[in-house]
Coordinates of C-alpha atoms in Angstrom, one line a residue:
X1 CA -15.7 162.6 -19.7
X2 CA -18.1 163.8 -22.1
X3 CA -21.7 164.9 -20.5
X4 CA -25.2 163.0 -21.6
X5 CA -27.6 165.0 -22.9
X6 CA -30.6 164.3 -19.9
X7 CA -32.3 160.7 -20.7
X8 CA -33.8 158.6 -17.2
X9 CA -34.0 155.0 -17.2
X10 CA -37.3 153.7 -15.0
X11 CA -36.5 150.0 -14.3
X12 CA -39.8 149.8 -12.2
X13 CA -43.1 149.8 -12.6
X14 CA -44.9 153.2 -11.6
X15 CA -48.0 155.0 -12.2
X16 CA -48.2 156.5 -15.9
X17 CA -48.6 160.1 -14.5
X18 CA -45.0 159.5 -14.3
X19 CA -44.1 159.4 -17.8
X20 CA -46.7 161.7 -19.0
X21 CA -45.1 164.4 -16.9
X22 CA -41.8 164.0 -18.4
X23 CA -42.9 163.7 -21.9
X24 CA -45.0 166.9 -21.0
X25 CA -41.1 168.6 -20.2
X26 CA -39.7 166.7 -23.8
X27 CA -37.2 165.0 -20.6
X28 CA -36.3 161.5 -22.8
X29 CA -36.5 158.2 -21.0
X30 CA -36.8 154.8 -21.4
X31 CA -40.1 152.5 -19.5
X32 CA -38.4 149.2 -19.0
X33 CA -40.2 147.6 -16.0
X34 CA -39.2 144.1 -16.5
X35 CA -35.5 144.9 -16.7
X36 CA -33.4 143.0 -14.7
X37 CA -30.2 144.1 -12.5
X38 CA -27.5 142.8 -15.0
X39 CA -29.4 144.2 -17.8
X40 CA -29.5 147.4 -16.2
X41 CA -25.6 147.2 -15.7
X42 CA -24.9 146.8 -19.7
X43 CA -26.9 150.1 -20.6
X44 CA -26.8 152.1 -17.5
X45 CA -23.8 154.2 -18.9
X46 CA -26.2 156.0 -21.3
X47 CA -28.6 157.1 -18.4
X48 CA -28.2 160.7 -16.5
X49 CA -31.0 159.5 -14.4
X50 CA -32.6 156.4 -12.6
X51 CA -35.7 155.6 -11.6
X52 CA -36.4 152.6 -9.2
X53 CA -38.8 150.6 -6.4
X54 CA -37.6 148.3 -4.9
X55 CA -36.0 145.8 -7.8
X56 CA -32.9 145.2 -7.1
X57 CA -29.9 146.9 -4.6
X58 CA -28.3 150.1 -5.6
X59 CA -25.1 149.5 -4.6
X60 CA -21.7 150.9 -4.9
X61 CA -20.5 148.8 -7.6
X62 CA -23.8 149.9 -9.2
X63 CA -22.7 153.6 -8.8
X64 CA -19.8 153.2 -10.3
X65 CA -20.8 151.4 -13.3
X66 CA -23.3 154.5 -14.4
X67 CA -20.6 157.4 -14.1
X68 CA -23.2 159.7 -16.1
X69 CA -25.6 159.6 -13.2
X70 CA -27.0 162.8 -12.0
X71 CA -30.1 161.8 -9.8
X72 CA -31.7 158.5 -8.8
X73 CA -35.2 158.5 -7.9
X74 CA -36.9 156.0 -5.7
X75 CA -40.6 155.2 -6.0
X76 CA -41.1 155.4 -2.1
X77 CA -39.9 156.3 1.7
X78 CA -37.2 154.6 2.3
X79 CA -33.5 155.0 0.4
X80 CA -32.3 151.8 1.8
X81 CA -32.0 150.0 -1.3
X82 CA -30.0 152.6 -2.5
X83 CA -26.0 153.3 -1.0
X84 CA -26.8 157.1 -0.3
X85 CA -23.0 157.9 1.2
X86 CA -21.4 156.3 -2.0
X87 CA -24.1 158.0 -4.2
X88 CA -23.4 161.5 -2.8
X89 CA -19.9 161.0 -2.7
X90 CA -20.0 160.8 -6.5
X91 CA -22.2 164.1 -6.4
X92 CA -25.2 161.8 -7.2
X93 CA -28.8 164.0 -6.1
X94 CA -31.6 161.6 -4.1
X95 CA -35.0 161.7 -4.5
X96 CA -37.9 159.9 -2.9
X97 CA -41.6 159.9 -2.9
X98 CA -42.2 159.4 1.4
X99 CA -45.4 162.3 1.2
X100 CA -46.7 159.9 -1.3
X101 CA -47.9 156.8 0.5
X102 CA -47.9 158.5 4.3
X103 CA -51.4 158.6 4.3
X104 CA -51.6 154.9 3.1
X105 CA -49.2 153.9 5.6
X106 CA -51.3 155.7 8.5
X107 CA -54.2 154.3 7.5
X108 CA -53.3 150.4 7.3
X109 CA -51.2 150.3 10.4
X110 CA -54.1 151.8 12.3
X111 CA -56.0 149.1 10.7
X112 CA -53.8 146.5 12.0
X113 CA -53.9 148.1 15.6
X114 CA -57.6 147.6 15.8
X115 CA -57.5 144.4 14.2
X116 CA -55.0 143.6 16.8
X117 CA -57.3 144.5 19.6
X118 CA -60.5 143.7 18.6
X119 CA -59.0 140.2 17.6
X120 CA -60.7 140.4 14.3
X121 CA -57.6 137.6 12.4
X122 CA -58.8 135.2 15.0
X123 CA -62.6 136.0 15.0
X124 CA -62.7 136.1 11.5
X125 CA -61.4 132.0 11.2
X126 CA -63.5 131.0 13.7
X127 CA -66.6 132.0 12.4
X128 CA -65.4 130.5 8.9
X129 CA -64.7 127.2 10.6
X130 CA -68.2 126.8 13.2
X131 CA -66.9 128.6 16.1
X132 CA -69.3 131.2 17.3
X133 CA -66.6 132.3 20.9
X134 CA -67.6 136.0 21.8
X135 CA -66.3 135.5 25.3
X136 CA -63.1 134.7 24.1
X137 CA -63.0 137.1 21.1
X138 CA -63.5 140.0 23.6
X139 CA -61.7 143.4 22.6
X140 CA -60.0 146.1 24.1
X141 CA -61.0 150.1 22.9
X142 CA -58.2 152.1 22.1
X143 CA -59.7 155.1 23.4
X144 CA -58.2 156.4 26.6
X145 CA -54.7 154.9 25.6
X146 CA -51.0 156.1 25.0
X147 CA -49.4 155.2 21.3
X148 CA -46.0 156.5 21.2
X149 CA -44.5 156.6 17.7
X150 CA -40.7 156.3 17.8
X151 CA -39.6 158.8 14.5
X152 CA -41.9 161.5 13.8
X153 CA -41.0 162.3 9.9
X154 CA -43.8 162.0 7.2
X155 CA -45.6 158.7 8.5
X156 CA -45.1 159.1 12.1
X157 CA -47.0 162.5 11.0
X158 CA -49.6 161.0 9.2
X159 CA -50.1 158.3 11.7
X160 CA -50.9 160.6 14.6
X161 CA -53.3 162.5 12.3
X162 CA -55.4 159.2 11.3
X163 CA -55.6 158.6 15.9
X164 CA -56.8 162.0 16.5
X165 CA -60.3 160.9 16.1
X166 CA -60.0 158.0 18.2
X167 CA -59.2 159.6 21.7
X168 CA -55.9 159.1 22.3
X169 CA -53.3 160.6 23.5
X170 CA -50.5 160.4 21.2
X171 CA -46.3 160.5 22.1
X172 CA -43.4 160.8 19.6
X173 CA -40.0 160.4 19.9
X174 CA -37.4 161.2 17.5
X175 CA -33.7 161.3 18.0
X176 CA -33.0 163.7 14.8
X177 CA -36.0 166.1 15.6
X178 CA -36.6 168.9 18.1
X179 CA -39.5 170.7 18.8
X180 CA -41.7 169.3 16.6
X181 CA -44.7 169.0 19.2
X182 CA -48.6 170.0 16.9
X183 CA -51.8 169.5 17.7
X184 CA -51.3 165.8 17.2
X185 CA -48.5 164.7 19.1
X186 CA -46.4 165.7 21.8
X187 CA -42.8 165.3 21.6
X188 CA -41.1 163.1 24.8
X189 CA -37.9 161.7 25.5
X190 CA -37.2 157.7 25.2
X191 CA -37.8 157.7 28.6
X192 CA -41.4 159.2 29.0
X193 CA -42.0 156.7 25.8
X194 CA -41.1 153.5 27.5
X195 CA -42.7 154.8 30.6
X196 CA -45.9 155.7 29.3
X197 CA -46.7 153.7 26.4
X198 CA -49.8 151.3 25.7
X199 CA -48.9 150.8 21.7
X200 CA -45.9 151.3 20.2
X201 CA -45.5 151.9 16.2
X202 CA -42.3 152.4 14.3
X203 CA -41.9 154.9 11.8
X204 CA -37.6 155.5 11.5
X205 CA -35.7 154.2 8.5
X206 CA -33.5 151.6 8.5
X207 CA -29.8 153.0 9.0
X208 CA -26.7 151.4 10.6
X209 CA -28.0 152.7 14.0
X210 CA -31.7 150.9 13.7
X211 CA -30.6 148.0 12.3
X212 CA -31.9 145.2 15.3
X213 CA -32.6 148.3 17.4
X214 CA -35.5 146.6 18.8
X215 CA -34.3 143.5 20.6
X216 CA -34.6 141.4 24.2
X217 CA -33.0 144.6 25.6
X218 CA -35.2 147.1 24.2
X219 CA -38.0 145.4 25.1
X220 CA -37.2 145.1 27.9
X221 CA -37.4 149.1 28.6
X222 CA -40.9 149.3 29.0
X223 CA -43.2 149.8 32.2
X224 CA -46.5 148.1 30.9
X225 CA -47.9 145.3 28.2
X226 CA -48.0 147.1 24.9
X227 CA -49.1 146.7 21.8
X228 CA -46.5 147.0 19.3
X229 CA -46.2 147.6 15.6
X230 CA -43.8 147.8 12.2
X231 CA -45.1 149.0 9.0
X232 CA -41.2 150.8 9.0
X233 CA -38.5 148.1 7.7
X234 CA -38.0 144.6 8.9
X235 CA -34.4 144.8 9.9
X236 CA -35.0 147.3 12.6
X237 CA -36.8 144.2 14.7
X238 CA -35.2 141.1 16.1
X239 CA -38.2 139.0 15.4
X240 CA -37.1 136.3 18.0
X241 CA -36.9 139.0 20.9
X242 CA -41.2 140.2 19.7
X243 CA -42.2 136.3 20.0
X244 CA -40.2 136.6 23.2
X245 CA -42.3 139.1 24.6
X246 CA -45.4 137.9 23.0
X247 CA -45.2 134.6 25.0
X248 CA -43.7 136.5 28.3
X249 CA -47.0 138.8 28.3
X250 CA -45.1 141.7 27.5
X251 CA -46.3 142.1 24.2
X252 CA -50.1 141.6 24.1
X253 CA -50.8 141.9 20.3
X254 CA -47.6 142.4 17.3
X255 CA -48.2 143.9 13.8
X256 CA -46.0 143.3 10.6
X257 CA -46.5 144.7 7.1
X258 CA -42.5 144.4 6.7
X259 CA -40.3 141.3 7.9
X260 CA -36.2 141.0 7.7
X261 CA -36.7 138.8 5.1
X262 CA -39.6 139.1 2.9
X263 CA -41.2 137.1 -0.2
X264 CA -41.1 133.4 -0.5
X265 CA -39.2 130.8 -0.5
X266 CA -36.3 132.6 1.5
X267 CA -38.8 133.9 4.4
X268 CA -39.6 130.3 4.9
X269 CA -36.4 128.9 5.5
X270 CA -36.0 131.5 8.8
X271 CA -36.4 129.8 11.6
X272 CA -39.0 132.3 13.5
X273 CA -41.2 132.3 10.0
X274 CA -43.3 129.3 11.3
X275 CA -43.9 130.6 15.2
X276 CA -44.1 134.1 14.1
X277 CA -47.3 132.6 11.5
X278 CA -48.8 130.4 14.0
X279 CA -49.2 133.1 16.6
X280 CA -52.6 134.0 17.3
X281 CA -51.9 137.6 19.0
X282 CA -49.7 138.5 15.5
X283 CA -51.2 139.8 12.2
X284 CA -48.9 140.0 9.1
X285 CA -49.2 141.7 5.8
X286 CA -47.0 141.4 2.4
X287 CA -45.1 145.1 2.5
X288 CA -48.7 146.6 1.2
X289 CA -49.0 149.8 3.9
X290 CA -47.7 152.4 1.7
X291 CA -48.7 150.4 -1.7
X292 CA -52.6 151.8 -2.0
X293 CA -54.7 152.4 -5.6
X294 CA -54.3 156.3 -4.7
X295 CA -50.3 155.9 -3.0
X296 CA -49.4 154.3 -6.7
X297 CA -50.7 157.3 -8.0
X298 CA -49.0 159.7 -5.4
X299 CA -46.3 158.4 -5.6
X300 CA -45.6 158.5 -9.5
X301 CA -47.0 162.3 -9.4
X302 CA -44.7 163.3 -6.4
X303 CA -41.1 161.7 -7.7
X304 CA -42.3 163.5 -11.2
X305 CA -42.2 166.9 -10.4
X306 CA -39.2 166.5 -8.0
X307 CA -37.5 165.1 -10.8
X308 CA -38.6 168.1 -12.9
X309 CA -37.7 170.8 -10.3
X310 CA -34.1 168.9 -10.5
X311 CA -33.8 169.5 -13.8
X312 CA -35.1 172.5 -14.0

């Protein structure tokens, strides 16, 4: 097989710091942000590197159709568009972009936590539609509380650094990690976490082993009424099992920025869409955590000079 001189394909959209990098190196590529999968497939043999979001699955048919590859780069955290064990297996490098958007991510699922508790979704309509119920619109202070962050990588990180202000105390567990405890969180088994928790926020990829990690049974686990939320991925929460809770008491507020299905129409033909919307203690955003004016531009400078380190 003949080896491509270096040329990247970017089949996304990202920031143009991203670009002006590479053409600062002379590394050739092609910008083609409205390219679609099969498209991709008829011209990926001429690429040494990739460049993607979230537009389509990379997956092992994929792979195999771009036997130049060297490197794919994803825009983001998580590699879960991406088949990682077939890529390596064909001696394929992977880079992502998660100290990009961790600060974005912190700083939104916070948000939802407070919006949660202060019952700010609900407030907010009622005012709009000539309800003035303070009474019933009472809130809770996080202050005093226990959030336990299950994962402790770059935005369970970030996350406990946006609550240190807000006197808590903060727990993290993390089944790939040891003594990782800082001046932000202290590290505790699954045990002390469903023991001691008042809010709950996810921060772990999705792999085979999270996949509908949280369900009736998790749930179940803990002591007290918590407050739980998933800026992660969707597919790590059995969304039936959360409404479950919710209406059991066990759950006393839920917040999604990522579903198992997401964008429309397919997410409303699932048959927990319509409860999960009507809800009044659960507050949803469209996958937008980690997607801020300054994340698009971390993001893009990040994955560039990884890329450019590879190459180097």
């Amino acid at each position: 097989m003949t080896t491509l001189p270096t040329k990247v394909l970017i089949v996304d959209d990202i920031h143009p710091i991203f670009m002006e990098k590479l053409q600062g190196k002379h590394i050739a590529f092609d910008y083609r942000p409205t390219i679609n999968k099969e498209e991709t497939l008829q011209i990926i043999p001429q690429y040494t590197g990739l460049v993607i979001r979230s537009k389509f699955k990379v997956d092992a048919a994929f792979i195999d159709a771009a036997p130049q590859l060297t490197f794919i780069a994803r825009g983001g955290a998580g590699m879960d568009n991406i088949d990682e064990r077939h890529a390596l297996q064909k001696g394929i490098t992977l880079l992502n972009a998660p100290e990009g958007n961790r600060d974005a991510v912190g700083e939104h699922m916070v948000g939802m936590l407070l919006g949660l508790m202060n019952n700010l979704n609900r407030g907010n309509m009622e005012v709009k539609s000539g309800l003035w119920r303070r009474e019933e619109n009472r809130g809770v202070e996080l202050g005093g509380r226990t959030v336990a962050l299950i994962g402790y990588g770059n935005n369970g990180q970030a996350m406990a650094r946006k609550l240190s202000g807000f006197g808590v105390t903060v727990i993290a567990y993390d089944k790939y990690k040891t003594g990782f405890s800082d001046a932000y969180a202290t590290e505790v088994s699954m045990e002390e976490v469903v023991k001691r928790a008042d809010v709950l926020s996810l921060h772990i990829p999705l792999t085979h082993e999270t996949r509908n990690l949280v369900d009736d049974e998790y749930m179940r686990l803990f002591r007290k009424p918590i407050f739980f939320l998933n800026g992660a991925r969707g597919e790590i929460v059995n969304i039936p099992s959360i409404l479950k809770a919710l209406d059991e008491g066990r759950i006393l507020g839920a917040a999604f920025d990522v579903l198992p299905v997401e964008k429309f129409p397919d997410l409303t033909q699932q048959p927990w869409f319509i409860p999960l919307t009507q809800h009044e203690k659960v507050a949803l955003s469209p996958h937008v955590a980690g997607w801020s004016v300054e994340s698009y531009f971390k993001i893009a400078d990040v994955l560039v000079n990884k890329v450019i380190a590879f190459l180097d």
